[in-house]
CSV table of C-alpha atoms in Angstrom, one decimal:
chain,number,residue,atom,x,y,z
J,299,UNK,CA,53.4,-68.3,-138.1
J,300,UNK,CA,55.6,-65.1,-138.8
J,301,UNK,CA,54.4,-63.2,-141.8
J,302,UNK,CA,57.6,-61.4,-141.9
J,303,UNK,CA,59.8,-61.8,-145.1
J,304,UNK,CA,63.1,-63.3,-144.5
J,305,UNK,CA,65.7,-61.0,-145.5
J,306,UNK,CA,68.7,-64.0,-144.6
J,307,UNK,CA,71.3,-64.3,-147.7
J,308,UNK,CA,71.9,-67.7,-148.5
J,309,UNK,CA,75.6,-68.7,-148.1
J,310,UNK,CA,76.4,-68.4,-151.6
J,311,UNK,CA,75.2,-64.8,-151.4
J,312,UNK,CA,76.6,-63.7,-148.7
J,313,UNK,CA,80.1,-65.0,-149.8
J,314,UNK,CA,79.6,-63.5,-153.1
J,315,UNK,CA,78.5,-60.0,-151.3
J,316,UNK,CA,81.6,-60.3,-149.1
J,317,UNK,CA,83.9,-60.6,-152.6
J,318,UNK,CA,82.0,-57.7,-154.5
J,319,UNK,CA,82.5,-55.5,-151.3
J,320,UNK,CA,86.2,-56.6,-151.4
J,321,UNK,CA,86.6,-55.4,-155.0
J,322,UNK,CA,84.8,-52.2,-154.9
J,323,UNK,CA,87.2,-51.4,-151.7
J,324,UNK,CA,90.0,-51.9,-153.7
J,325,UNK,CA,89.5,-50.3,-157.0
J,326,UNK,CA,88.2,-47.1,-154.7
J,327,UNK,CA,91.6,-47.4,-152.5
J,328,UNK,CA,94.4,-48.5,-154.8
J,329,UNK,CA,95.8,-46.3,-157.9
J,330,UNK,CA,96.5,-49.1,-160.4
J,331,UNK,CA,95.1,-52.6,-159.4
J,332,UNK,CA,95.2,-55.6,-161.8
J,333,UNK,CA,94.0,-58.9,-161.3
J,334,UNK,CA,96.0,-62.3,-161.7
J,335,UNK,CA,94.1,-64.5,-164.2
J,336,UNK,CA,95.3,-68.1,-164.8
J,337,UNK,CA,92.3,-69.3,-166.7
J,338,UNK,CA,91.6,-71.7,-163.8
J,339,UNK,CA,88.1,-72.1,-162.3
J,340,UNK,CA,89.0,-69.8,-158.8
J,341,UNK,CA,90.3,-67.0,-161.3
J,342,UNK,CA,87.2,-67.2,-163.6
J,343,UNK,CA,85.0,-67.2,-160.5
J,344,UNK,CA,86.8,-64.2,-159.5
J,345,UNK,CA,86.6,-62.5,-162.6
J,346,UNK,CA,83.0,-63.0,-162.9
J,347,UNK,CA,82.8,-61.7,-159.6
J,348,UNK,CA,84.6,-58.2,-160.7
J,349,UNK,CA,82.1,-58.1,-163.6
J,350,UNK,CA,79.2,-58.1,-161.2
J,351,UNK,CA,81.0,-56.0,-158.9
J,352,UNK,CA,80.8,-53.3,-161.5
J,353,UNK,CA,78.1,-53.9,-163.9
J,354,UNK,CA,77.3,-52.2,-166.0
J,355,UNK,CA,80.3,-50.7,-166.5
J,356,UNK,CA,83.4,-52.5,-167.7
J,357,UNK,CA,85.7,-54.2,-165.0
J,358,UNK,CA,88.1,-51.2,-164.2
J,359,UNK,CA,91.5,-53.0,-164.4
J,360,UNK,CA,93.5,-55.3,-166.2
J,361,UNK,CA,93.6,-59.2,-166.0
J,362,UNK,CA,97.9,-60.6,-166.0
J,363,UNK,CA,98.8,-64.0,-166.5
J,364,UNK,CA,101.9,-65.3,-166.1
J,365,UNK,CA,102.9,-68.0,-168.7
J,366,UNK,CA,104.6,-70.9,-167.9
J,367,UNK,CA,104.8,-71.9,-171.4
J,368,UNK,CA,103.4,-75.2,-170.2
J,369,UNK,CA,99.8,-74.5,-169.8
J,370,UNK,CA,97.1,-76.4,-171.0
J,371,UNK,CA,95.6,-75.5,-174.2
J,372,UNK,CA,92.0,-75.7,-173.2
J,373,UNK,CA,93.0,-73.2,-170.2
J,374,UNK,CA,94.4,-70.8,-172.7
J,375,UNK,CA,91.1,-70.8,-174.8
J,376,UNK,CA,89.1,-70.2,-172.0
J,377,UNK,CA,91.1,-67.3,-170.9
J,378,UNK,CA,90.6,-65.6,-174.4
J,379,UNK,CA,87.1,-66.3,-174.6
J,380,UNK,CA,86.7,-64.3,-171.3
J,381,UNK,CA,88.9,-61.4,-172.4
J,382,UNK,CA,87.0,-60.9,-175.5
J,383,UNK,CA,83.8,-61.0,-174.3
J,384,UNK,CA,84.5,-58.6,-171.3
J,385,UNK,CA,86.7,-56.5,-173.3
J,386,UNK,CA,89.6,-56.8,-171.0
J,387,UNK,CA,93.3,-56.0,-171.5
J,388,UNK,CA,95.3,-58.8,-170.9
J,389,UNK,CA,98.8,-58.6,-169.9
J,390,UNK,CA,100.9,-61.9,-170.4
J,391,UNK,CA,104.3,-62.3,-168.3
J,392,UNK,CA,106.0,-64.6,-170.2
J,393,UNK,CA,108.6,-67.1,-168.1
J,394,UNK,CA,110.0,-67.7,-171.6
J,395,UNK,CA,110.7,-64.2,-172.3
J,396,UNK,CA,112.0,-63.6,-168.8
J,397,UNK,CA,114.1,-66.4,-169.1
J,398,UNK,CA,115.9,-64.7,-172.2
J,399,UNK,CA,115.8,-61.2,-171.0
J,400,UNK,CA,117.7,-62.5,-167.5
J,401,UNK,CA,115.1,-61.6,-165.2
J,402,UNK,CA,115.3,-65.5,-164.1
J,403,UNK,CA,117.7,-68.1,-164.8
J,404,UNK,CA,116.8,-71.6,-165.9
J,405,UNK,CA,119.3,-73.9,-164.6
J,406,UNK,CA,117.4,-76.9,-166.0
J,407,UNK,CA,116.6,-77.9,-162.5
J,408,UNK,CA,113.9,-75.3,-161.4
J,409,UNK,CA,110.3,-76.1,-162.4
J,410,UNK,CA,108.8,-73.7,-164.7
J,411,UNK,CA,106.2,-72.8,-161.7
J,412,UNK,CA,108.8,-71.8,-159.2
J,413,UNK,CA,110.0,-69.3,-162.4
J,414,UNK,CA,107.0,-67.8,-162.4
J,415,UNK,CA,108.1,-65.9,-159.0
J,416,UNK,CA,110.6,-63.5,-160.5
J,417,UNK,CA,108.4,-63.0,-163.7
J,418,UNK,CA,105.3,-62.3,-161.6
J,419,UNK,CA,107.5,-59.6,-159.6
J,420,UNK,CA,108.9,-58.0,-162.5
J,421,UNK,CA,105.7,-57.6,-164.3
J,422,UNK,CA,104.1,-55.9,-161.1
J,423,UNK,CA,107.3,-53.6,-160.5
J,424,UNK,CA,107.5,-52.7,-164.3
J,425,UNK,CA,103.6,-52.0,-164.9
J,426,UNK,CA,103.4,-50.4,-161.4
J,427,UNK,CA,100.9,-52.3,-159.9
J,428,UNK,CA,99.7,-51.6,-156.4
J,429,UNK,CA,97.4,-54.0,-155.8
J,430,UNK,CA,96.9,-57.5,-157.6
J,431,UNK,CA,94.0,-59.8,-157.1
J,432,UNK,CA,94.6,-63.4,-156.5
J,433,UNK,CA,92.5,-66.5,-156.2
J,434,UNK,CA,93.8,-68.1,-153.1
J,435,UNK,CA,91.1,-69.7,-150.8
J,436,UNK,CA,92.2,-70.6,-146.8
J,437,UNK,CA,90.9,-74.1,-147.6
J,438,UNK,CA,93.3,-75.1,-150.1
J,439,UNK,CA,96.9,-75.2,-148.0
J,440,UNK,CA,98.2,-74.3,-144.9
J,441,UNK,CA,100.3,-71.1,-146.0
J,442,UNK,CA,97.2,-69.5,-147.8
J,443,UNK,CA,94.8,-70.4,-144.7
J,444,UNK,CA,97.1,-67.8,-143.0
J,445,UNK,CA,96.8,-65.2,-145.5
J,446,UNK,CA,94.7,-61.9,-144.6
J,447,UNK,CA,92.4,-60.6,-147.4
J,448,UNK,CA,94.6,-57.7,-147.9
J,449,UNK,CA,98.1,-59.2,-147.9
J,450,UNK,CA,101.4,-56.6,-147.5
J,451,UNK,CA,104.3,-57.5,-149.7
J,452,UNK,CA,107.2,-55.6,-149.1
J,453,UNK,CA,109.4,-53.4,-151.6
J,454,UNK,CA,110.9,-57.0,-152.7
J,455,UNK,CA,107.6,-58.6,-153.3
J,456,UNK,CA,108.2,-60.9,-150.3
J,457,UNK,CA,105.3,-61.8,-147.8
J,458,UNK,CA,106.0,-62.4,-143.9
J,459,UNK,CA,103.2,-64.5,-142.2
J,460,UNK,CA,104.4,-63.2,-139.1
J,461,UNK,CA,103.6,-59.5,-139.8
J,462,UNK,CA,100.5,-59.4,-141.1
J,463,UNK,CA,98.0,-56.3,-139.9
J,464,UNK,CA,94.5,-57.3,-138.5
J,465,UNK,CA,91.2,-57.3,-140.3
J,466,UNK,CA,88.9,-56.8,-137.3
J,467,UNK,CA,85.2,-56.2,-138.4
J,468,UNK,CA,86.3,-56.5,-142.0
J,469,UNK,CA,87.9,-53.3,-142.1
J,470,UNK,CA,91.3,-53.5,-144.6
J,471,UNK,CA,94.2,-51.4,-144.0
J,472,UNK,CA,95.5,-50.7,-147.6
J,473,UNK,CA,98.3,-48.2,-147.0
J,474,UNK,CA,101.6,-49.1,-148.9
J,475,UNK,CA,104.8,-46.9,-149.3
J,476,UNK,CA,106.2,-46.5,-152.7
J,477,UNK,CA,107.5,-49.8,-154.1
J,478,UNK,CA,105.2,-51.8,-152.2
J,479,UNK,CA,102.0,-53.6,-153.3
J,480,UNK,CA,98.7,-55.5,-151.7
J,481,UNK,CA,98.0,-59.2,-152.5
J,482,UNK,CA,94.5,-59.1,-152.3
J,483,UNK,CA,92.1,-62.4,-151.9
J,484,UNK,CA,88.6,-61.8,-152.5
J,485,UNK,CA,87.9,-65.5,-152.2
J,486,UNK,CA,89.4,-66.0,-148.9
J,487,UNK,CA,86.5,-67.4,-147.2
J,488,UNK,CA,85.4,-69.8,-149.9
J,489,UNK,CA,85.7,-73.5,-150.4
J,490,UNK,CA,86.2,-75.7,-153.4
J,491,UNK,CA,82.6,-76.6,-153.0
J,492,UNK,CA,81.6,-73.1,-152.6
J,493,UNK,CA,83.1,-72.7,-155.9
J,494,UNK,CA,81.8,-75.1,-157.6
J,495,UNK,CA,78.1,-74.4,-156.3
J,496,UNK,CA,78.8,-70.8,-157.8
J,497,UNK,CA,80.1,-72.2,-161.2
J,498,UNK,CA,76.5,-74.2,-161.5
J,499,UNK,CA,74.4,-71.4,-160.3
J,500,UNK,CA,76.0,-69.0,-162.6
J,501,UNK,CA,76.3,-71.3,-165.6
J,502,UNK,CA,80.3,-69.7,-165.6
J,503,UNK,CA,82.4,-70.7,-168.6
J,504,UNK,CA,85.3,-73.0,-167.5
J,505,UNK,CA,88.0,-75.1,-169.0
J,506,UNK,CA,86.4,-78.4,-170.2
J,507,UNK,CA,89.3,-80.6,-168.6
J,508,UNK,CA,87.6,-80.0,-165.5
J,509,UNK,CA,85.2,-82.5,-166.3
J,510,UNK,CA,86.0,-86.3,-167.3
J,511,UNK,CA,87.2,-86.8,-170.6
J,512,UNK,CA,89.6,-89.1,-172.1
J,513,UNK,CA,93.4,-88.6,-172.1
J,514,UNK,CA,96.7,-90.3,-172.4
J,515,UNK,CA,98.6,-90.3,-168.9
J,516,UNK,CA,101.2,-91.8,-167.0
J,517,UNK,CA,101.7,-92.4,-163.1
J,518,UNK,CA,104.4,-90.7,-161.1
J,519,UNK,CA,104.3,-90.0,-157.2
J,520,UNK,CA,101.0,-91.3,-156.8
J,521,UNK,CA,99.7,-89.0,-159.3
J,522,UNK,CA,98.5,-89.0,-163.0
J,523,UNK,CA,100.1,-87.0,-165.4
J,524,UNK,CA,99.3,-85.8,-169.2
J,525,UNK,CA,101.6,-87.2,-171.6
J,526,UNK,CA,103.7,-84.5,-173.3
J,527,UNK,CA,106.7,-83.6,-174.8
J,528,UNK,CA,107.8,-81.4,-172.3
J,529,UNK,CA,107.7,-83.9,-169.3
J,530,UNK,CA,109.4,-87.2,-170.5
J,531,UNK,CA,109.0,-90.6,-169.3
J,532,UNK,CA,111.3,-92.0,-166.8
J,533,UNK,CA,112.6,-95.4,-166.6
J,534,UNK,CA,109.6,-97.7,-165.7
J,535,UNK,CA,106.8,-95.1,-166.5
J,536,UNK,CA,104.1,-96.1,-169.1
J,537,UNK,CA,101.5,-94.5,-170.7
J,538,UNK,CA,97.5,-95.1,-170.8
J,539,UNK,CA,94.5,-93.7,-171.7
J,540,UNK,CA,91.9,-93.4,-169.2
J,541,UNK,CA,89.0,-91.4,-167.9
J,542,UNK,CA,90.3,-88.4,-166.1
J,543,UNK,CA,89.6,-84.7,-164.7
J,544,UNK,CA,91.2,-82.1,-163.2
J,545,UNK,CA,90.6,-80.4,-159.8
J,546,UNK,CA,93.2,-77.7,-160.6
J,547,UNK,CA,95.0,-76.3,-163.6
J,548,UNK,CA,98.6,-74.7,-163.7
J,549,UNK,CA,101.9,-75.9,-165.0
J,550,UNK,CA,100.9,-79.2,-167.2
J,551,UNK,CA,104.3,-80.9,-166.0
J,552,UNK,CA,103.4,-80.7,-162.5
J,553,UNK,CA,99.8,-80.7,-162.4
J,554,UNK,CA,97.9,-84.2,-161.9
J,555,UNK,CA,94.4,-85.5,-162.7
J,556,UNK,CA,92.2,-88.3,-161.2
J,557,UNK,CA,90.4,-90.9,-162.2
J,558,UNK,CA,86.9,-89.8,-162.6
J,559,UNK,CA,83.3,-89.9,-164.3
J,560,UNK,CA,82.3,-86.9,-163.3
J,561,UNK,CA,81.3,-85.2,-166.7
J,562,UNK,CA,78.7,-82.5,-165.2
J,563,UNK,CA,78.9,-79.7,-162.8
J,564,UNK,CA,76.2,-81.6,-160.5
J,565,UNK,CA,78.4,-84.7,-160.4
J,566,UNK,CA,81.7,-82.8,-159.6
J,567,UNK,CA,79.5,-81.2,-156.7
J,568,UNK,CA,79.1,-84.8,-155.5
J,569,UNK,CA,82.5,-85.9,-155.8
J,570,UNK,CA,84.0,-82.4,-154.2
J,571,UNK,CA,81.7,-83.1,-151.3
J,572,UNK,CA,82.9,-86.4,-150.5
J,573,UNK,CA,86.7,-85.5,-151.1
J,574,UNK,CA,88.7,-85.4,-148.0
J,575,UNK,CA,91.7,-84.1,-149.5
J,576,UNK,CA,91.8,-80.6,-151.0
J,577,UNK,CA,92.5,-80.2,-155.0
J,578,UNK,CA,96.2,-78.8,-154.2
J,579,UNK,CA,97.2,-81.8,-151.8
J,580,UNK,CA,95.8,-84.5,-154.3
J,581,UNK,CA,97.0,-83.1,-157.7
J,582,UNK,CA,99.7,-80.6,-157.4
J,583,UNK,CA,103.3,-81.6,-157.5
J,584,UNK,CA,104.9,-78.7,-156.9
J,585,UNK,CA,103.4,-78.7,-153.4
J,586,UNK,CA,104.8,-82.1,-152.4
J,587,UNK,CA,108.6,-80.6,-152.5
J,588,UNK,CA,108.4,-80.3,-148.9
J,589,UNK,CA,105.8,-79.8,-146.2
J,590,UNK,CA,106.4,-75.8,-146.4
J,591,UNK,CA,106.7,-75.9,-150.3
J,592,UNK,CA,103.7,-73.3,-150.7
J,593,UNK,CA,104.8,-71.2,-147.9
J,594,UNK,CA,108.2,-70.9,-149.1
J,595,UNK,CA,107.3,-69.9,-152.6
J,596,UNK,CA,104.6,-67.3,-151.1
J,597,UNK,CA,107.4,-66.0,-148.8
J,598,UNK,CA,109.6,-65.2,-152.0
J,599,UNK,CA,106.5,-63.6,-154.3
J,600,UNK,CA,104.2,-66.5,-155.3
J,601,UNK,CA,100.7,-65.9,-155.7
């Protein structure tokens, strides 16, 4: 029997170490990084990793939220708790304000989710951010599976999936020209199940709507949506109260929920482990406009 100690890391420890390494590399290499923070589970885990990466010092960059005006109140409350606890500078880029300022055009047909693109690009350019951390994971969606950890954006904020830099041996090329920036994805190699395992292990504070609760909802396109004045009912739709939870959060007019009795992290983990469809595929209406909906948005500058 071997008496040598086992120094192998668990899967979560390996993922955590990789993400922390990425945060430190970016902080050392880029002049003005920012962390895109929606208040959802992935961006919260990302912020927890950033907190660990620089402890006992403060997180050395601000957080940026693109506010559609249709965000869930529970998510905004959780965002504020994290910002206050860590003493962060919060930069809110408002879609509503961007419409008033003529930065984006509200034609009455384009969803607020898509109007985030111009709002985000304007915020990045105005503040001069050279790197923006995002919570995207490769298991979420086909377009996100194509991403590198360092994802180059040109001077127009656009992404070319056919022109990405190699990352052999996890060596990252962060060189950019003036006006360009990098999107950084520290959670690229994580899965939804990894995220929930980490939330459970670290006892991470997340919005309560990720757990089962009573909510007034209606069905549309095979998904359940929250009753809200911003998403009026269409002919034939009716509202009912059900026990639901959210797998992902975003614009409440496009983010669906699912019926569930998973009211603890342990129950959510069991539910996620048995699922055969990603959270975006199951509950995000903005990804159902076309087969390439996410990739089209990402090419234009989406998260």
